């Protein structure tokens, strides 16, 4: 079974082609193309939905062509077409979903509407045939949530941020510090060699299932005017460590509460090497297996959407082509 998926939920246009093998149920990625629009939005200091959707329209046909060439197949050999149907920007979601629906209708093949968050939360299992029971931390620019995963399509929300997502806090603090966008990789780079204990920044709502990162962001804002001399590396390291502490503590507590054997992590912020290292160590210390999405799968891509679609297709799921996109789609 070969699936073609589009991801256009925000400012990344992505197309992937994934083939599921019958025998050992592992999947083979035939093509994965991502076109970033960071440069187009940078001068506005944020994502402009109108510009994002126009760019998706420009990039998608080109990426579709490149992906089929790379995969050495033509559209008639695709068994199902999938697209992210939410959550995200309505005008962006619409482009990918419309293209996938059009292809599904044109080639008389099934259509699968995929939740972007399901794409992230299944990505630690990428290429595997089975989704193990686990507690999953999905941590990106738009979302910070822990989810109890019983298996494919069986998810329960444990907790989420009540204000900023962790990635959003990285991006906003990076902006305050005059660093580039996206802020996460910039802060990680500058934190290297810095002292994570120099600045005492708040860790909020530590004993709740939910989390909050806006107080941390505000603490940095109030601290900044008081700082002089060489502080950037120490501040980046202290800020990063505050986020890592909160995420690690909550994820381990959730894994204990839901009595799982496995902790997983995905989403853009899970690229962060300190977070990967410290959550892996804490998981092992607490007696859990740990599995993070591979770094190339952490930020937005279509391979994770194709993978969720393949697993759903193999399990007998299919969507109606009349299914609408939903900018506020929930995963649990
Ligand atoms: O998953 P993603 O590509 O898009 C969303 O669905 O939001 O995540 C993007 C977010 C941005 O906020 C970015 O700053 C953050 O992931 N990010 C990082 C790192 N790489 C990306 N945050 C911390 N450390 C990183 N290395
Ligand atoms: Zn994402």
XYZ file of C-alpha atoms and ligand atoms in Angstrom:
359
model
C 0.000 0.000 0.000
C 1.441 3.372 -1.035
C 0.191 6.625 0.485
C 0.786 10.179 -0.680
C 0.293 12.865 1.985
C 0.279 16.652 2.052
C 0.946 18.831 5.092
C -0.010 22.515 4.833
C -1.288 23.319 8.315
C 0.913 26.356 8.892
C 3.883 27.794 6.995
C 5.545 24.616 5.766
C 4.412 23.004 2.516
C 5.250 19.303 2.546
C 4.577 16.225 0.432
C 5.603 12.650 1.224
C 5.138 9.229 -0.315
C 5.294 6.197 1.975
C 5.026 2.542 1.063
C 3.866 -0.022 3.583
C 5.279 -3.504 3.122
C 3.054 -6.513 3.642
C 5.459 -8.820 5.413
C 7.098 -7.293 8.485
C 4.721 -4.297 8.322
C 7.614 -1.817 8.273
C 7.154 1.188 6.015
C 9.536 2.570 3.438
C 9.719 6.309 2.835
C 9.958 6.857 -0.936
C 9.990 10.672 -0.883
C 9.674 13.525 1.599
C 9.756 17.118 0.411
C 9.446 20.208 2.600
C 9.393 23.828 1.420
C 9.837 26.291 4.263
C 8.328 29.764 4.056
C 10.318 31.246 6.943
C 11.912 33.896 4.713
C 8.510 35.056 3.378
C 7.144 35.730 6.891
C 10.293 36.826 8.709
C 9.962 40.521 7.856
C 6.434 40.609 9.343
C 7.627 39.070 12.629
C 5.068 36.271 12.402
C 3.056 34.154 10.012
C 0.705 36.018 7.659
C -2.099 33.526 6.781
C -2.810 35.047 3.360
C 0.854 34.818 2.350
C 1.087 31.259 3.731
C -1.855 29.976 1.679
C -0.646 31.661 -1.518
C 2.762 30.087 -1.024
C 1.215 26.646 -0.459
C -0.493 27.022 -3.837
C 2.828 27.872 -5.473
C 4.899 25.164 -3.724
C 2.499 22.191 -3.652
C 2.398 21.337 -7.401
C 6.201 21.605 -7.589
C 6.679 19.366 -4.540
C 4.161 16.811 -5.842
C 6.144 16.542 -9.060
C 9.471 16.275 -7.240
C 8.132 13.646 -4.830
C 6.744 11.376 -7.563
C 9.996 11.691 -9.543
C 12.048 10.849 -6.457
C 9.776 7.910 -5.615
C 9.891 6.803 -9.270
C 6.144 6.253 -9.390
C 3.215 7.982 -11.022
C -0.062 8.993 -9.448
C -1.870 5.879 -10.717
C 0.325 3.780 -8.398
C -0.774 5.640 -5.263
C -3.323 3.683 -3.194
C -4.572 6.544 -0.988
C -4.263 10.310 -0.659
C -4.027 12.028 2.713
C -3.764 15.553 4.067
C -3.613 17.344 7.392
C -7.166 18.474 8.163
C -6.408 20.383 11.389
C -5.496 21.959 13.680
C -3.894 24.891 11.893
C -4.634 27.954 9.797
C -7.898 27.502 7.877
C -6.662 29.060 4.646
C -3.506 26.916 4.748
C -5.209 23.625 5.679
C -7.649 24.123 2.836
C -4.929 24.032 0.177
C -3.454 20.637 1.112
C -6.824 19.071 1.864
C -8.325 20.298 -1.438
C -5.390 18.906 -3.421
C -5.553 15.511 -1.670
C -9.320 15.308 -2.112
C -9.015 16.262 -5.790
C -6.398 13.550 -6.358
C -8.484 10.971 -4.460
C -11.555 11.768 -6.538
C -9.593 11.949 -9.803
C -7.867 8.595 -9.283
C -10.824 6.944 -7.470
C -8.768 6.206 -4.363
C -9.484 6.613 -0.645
C -8.961 9.965 1.085
C -7.674 10.245 4.661
C -8.051 13.402 6.748
C -5.244 13.339 9.332
C -4.962 15.273 12.576
C -1.611 17.097 12.639
C -1.147 16.211 16.320
C -1.698 12.528 15.598
C 1.015 12.891 12.963
C 3.399 14.198 15.632
C 2.410 11.740 18.347
C 2.835 8.677 16.114
C 6.162 9.895 14.703
C 8.307 8.192 17.417
C 7.026 4.902 15.890
C 7.787 5.982 12.332
C 8.234 2.982 10.051
C 7.063 0.488 12.684
C 3.908 -1.563 12.376
C 2.620 -1.245 15.905
C 1.869 1.646 18.259
C 2.758 0.678 21.828
C 0.793 1.961 24.796
C 2.610 5.072 26.016
C 2.523 8.539 27.511
C 3.367 11.001 24.785
C 4.726 14.532 25.076
C 3.852 16.591 21.991
C 5.767 19.815 22.210
C 5.829 22.292 19.336
C 5.305 25.933 18.426
C 1.534 25.622 18.599
C 1.034 22.856 21.179
C 2.347 21.488 24.432
C 0.378 18.482 25.603
C 0.752 15.143 27.249
C -1.427 12.391 25.880
C -2.144 8.872 27.076
C -1.884 6.694 23.960
C -3.632 3.325 24.336
C -3.022 2.472 20.688
C -3.778 3.798 17.215
C -6.706 6.256 17.257
C -7.203 5.761 20.999
C -5.932 8.878 22.746
C -6.717 10.632 26.025
C -5.568 14.159 26.819
C -3.713 14.296 30.142
C -2.710 17.947 30.228
C -1.887 20.929 28.057
C -0.538 24.431 28.306
C -3.041 26.964 29.569
C -1.254 29.789 27.717
C 1.862 29.736 25.519
C 3.171 26.549 23.951
C 6.780 25.741 24.896
C 7.963 26.464 21.331
C 6.085 29.755 21.367
C 7.946 30.717 24.566
C 11.272 29.845 22.880
C 10.272 31.973 19.869
C 9.108 34.979 21.935
C 12.120 34.984 24.265
C 14.464 34.667 21.271
C 12.779 37.723 19.772
C 13.298 39.670 23.035
C 16.965 38.726 22.906
C 17.269 39.889 19.319
C 17.843 36.354 18.031
C 16.375 34.993 14.789
C 13.245 32.943 14.038
C 12.476 30.153 14.793
C 13.769 30.892 18.268
C 14.209 27.356 19.619
C 17.308 26.424 17.625
C 18.764 29.937 18.235
C 18.359 29.670 22.004
C 19.738 26.144 22.007
C 22.794 27.316 20.068
C 23.468 30.260 22.410
C 22.799 28.144 25.526
C 25.754 25.971 24.639
C 28.406 26.451 27.324
C 26.104 28.724 29.362
C 25.379 28.243 33.069
C 21.795 26.920 33.444
C 21.809 27.769 37.169
C 22.873 31.436 36.917
C 19.347 32.881 36.636
C 16.586 31.625 38.881
C 13.605 31.547 36.504
C 10.126 30.313 37.489
C 8.834 26.777 36.928
C 5.055 27.195 37.041
C 2.232 24.787 37.827
C 4.664 21.992 38.648
C 2.086 19.816 40.377
C -0.670 20.202 37.793
C -1.327 18.030 34.714
C -1.500 21.299 32.766
C 1.387 23.681 32.182
C 2.025 27.407 31.724
C 4.960 29.148 30.073
C 3.858 32.772 29.859
C 5.123 33.595 33.393
C 8.573 32.339 32.423
C 8.520 34.553 29.336
C 7.453 37.565 31.444
C 10.188 36.827 34.010
C 12.780 37.055 31.230
C 11.209 40.330 30.035
C 11.530 41.901 33.520
C 15.013 40.535 34.072
C 16.493 41.763 30.779
C 16.779 45.520 31.532
C 18.683 44.684 34.729
C 21.354 42.655 32.954
C 24.691 44.001 31.803
C 27.839 42.529 30.369
C 28.075 38.985 29.190
C 24.806 37.242 29.987
C 23.395 35.788 26.758
C 24.725 32.217 27.075
C 23.759 31.960 30.774
C 20.295 33.417 30.161
C 19.613 31.094 27.213
C 20.838 28.106 29.239
C 18.764 29.099 32.306
C 15.620 29.652 30.207
C 16.083 26.372 28.332
C 16.633 24.510 31.604
C 13.441 25.979 33.112
C 11.408 24.607 30.183
C 13.198 21.253 30.251
C 12.609 20.902 34.027
C 8.861 21.495 33.650
C 8.440 19.167 30.670
C 10.509 16.361 32.198
C 8.763 16.518 35.575
C 5.259 16.533 34.076
C 5.948 13.791 31.556
C 7.441 11.428 34.148
C 4.574 12.137 36.565
C 2.047 11.382 33.784
C 3.808 8.138 32.860
C 3.663 7.042 36.517
C 0.018 8.035 36.878
C -1.078 6.189 33.722
C 1.111 3.182 34.487
C 2.758 2.816 31.086
C 6.123 1.252 30.192
C 7.017 3.767 27.543
C 7.477 7.534 27.276
C 7.525 9.141 23.810
C 8.200 12.668 22.590
C 7.624 14.537 19.335
C 7.086 18.009 17.826
C 9.478 20.829 16.943
C 10.778 21.471 20.468
C 11.760 17.799 20.800
C 14.660 18.625 18.432
C 16.226 20.259 21.491
C 19.184 18.128 22.541
C 19.042 19.023 26.236
C 15.367 18.063 26.362
C 16.073 14.795 24.531
C 18.983 13.953 26.801
C 17.310 14.876 30.088
C 13.942 13.270 29.318
C 15.701 10.105 28.129
C 17.748 9.973 31.350
C 14.770 10.709 33.606
C 12.672 8.058 31.833
C 15.324 5.378 32.247
C 15.867 6.390 35.888
C 12.135 6.021 36.535
C 12.047 2.636 34.810
C 10.447 3.599 31.486
C 11.547 2.936 27.929
C 12.012 6.166 26.014
C 11.467 6.848 22.346
C 11.723 10.229 20.684
C 10.835 11.026 17.093
C 14.030 11.198 15.062
C 15.254 14.782 14.730
C 14.340 15.046 11.018
C 10.723 14.094 11.902
C 10.325 16.569 14.773
C 9.498 19.758 12.873
C 6.537 19.849 10.512
C 6.728 17.400 7.611
C 4.444 15.217 5.502
C 6.185 11.910 6.260
C 4.517 11.800 9.693
C 1.134 12.528 8.077
C 1.700 9.749 5.522
C 2.661 7.385 8.354
C -0.498 8.141 10.360
C -2.508 7.699 7.146
C -0.852 4.369 6.354
C -1.531 2.972 9.837
C -5.142 4.186 9.656
C -5.611 2.750 6.171
C -4.210 -0.619 7.275
C -6.618 -0.525 10.242
C -9.588 0.082 7.926
C -10.119 3.815 8.445
C -11.114 6.086 5.569
C -12.454 9.670 5.454
C -15.224 11.133 3.354
C -14.112 13.651 0.731
C -16.858 15.879 2.089
C -15.062 16.024 5.457
C -14.259 19.652 6.235
C -10.962 20.942 7.527
C -11.113 22.020 11.169
C -8.668 24.704 12.396
C -9.468 23.714 16.012
C -9.419 19.949 15.549
C -8.726 18.070 18.791
C -6.769 14.845 19.018
C -8.198 13.796 22.375
O 6.369 21.116 15.139
P 6.785 22.430 14.587
O 7.659 22.456 13.354
O 5.547 23.326 14.243
C 4.380 23.344 14.998
O 3.534 22.455 14.795
O 4.314 24.269 15.841
O 7.507 23.225 15.794
C 8.093 24.475 15.615
C 8.574 24.959 16.975
C 9.076 26.402 16.988
O 8.486 27.080 18.063
C 10.581 26.253 17.195
O 11.177 27.339 17.888
C 10.644 24.986 18.015
O 9.670 24.148 17.437
N 11.976 24.355 17.917
C 12.818 24.223 18.978
C 13.999 23.637 18.452
N 13.815 23.412 17.121
C 12.567 23.862 16.811
N 12.688 24.547 20.265
C 13.730 24.308 21.092
N 14.903 23.768 20.666
C 15.081 23.419 19.372
N 16.233 22.898 18.966
Zn 3.617 20.624 14.140
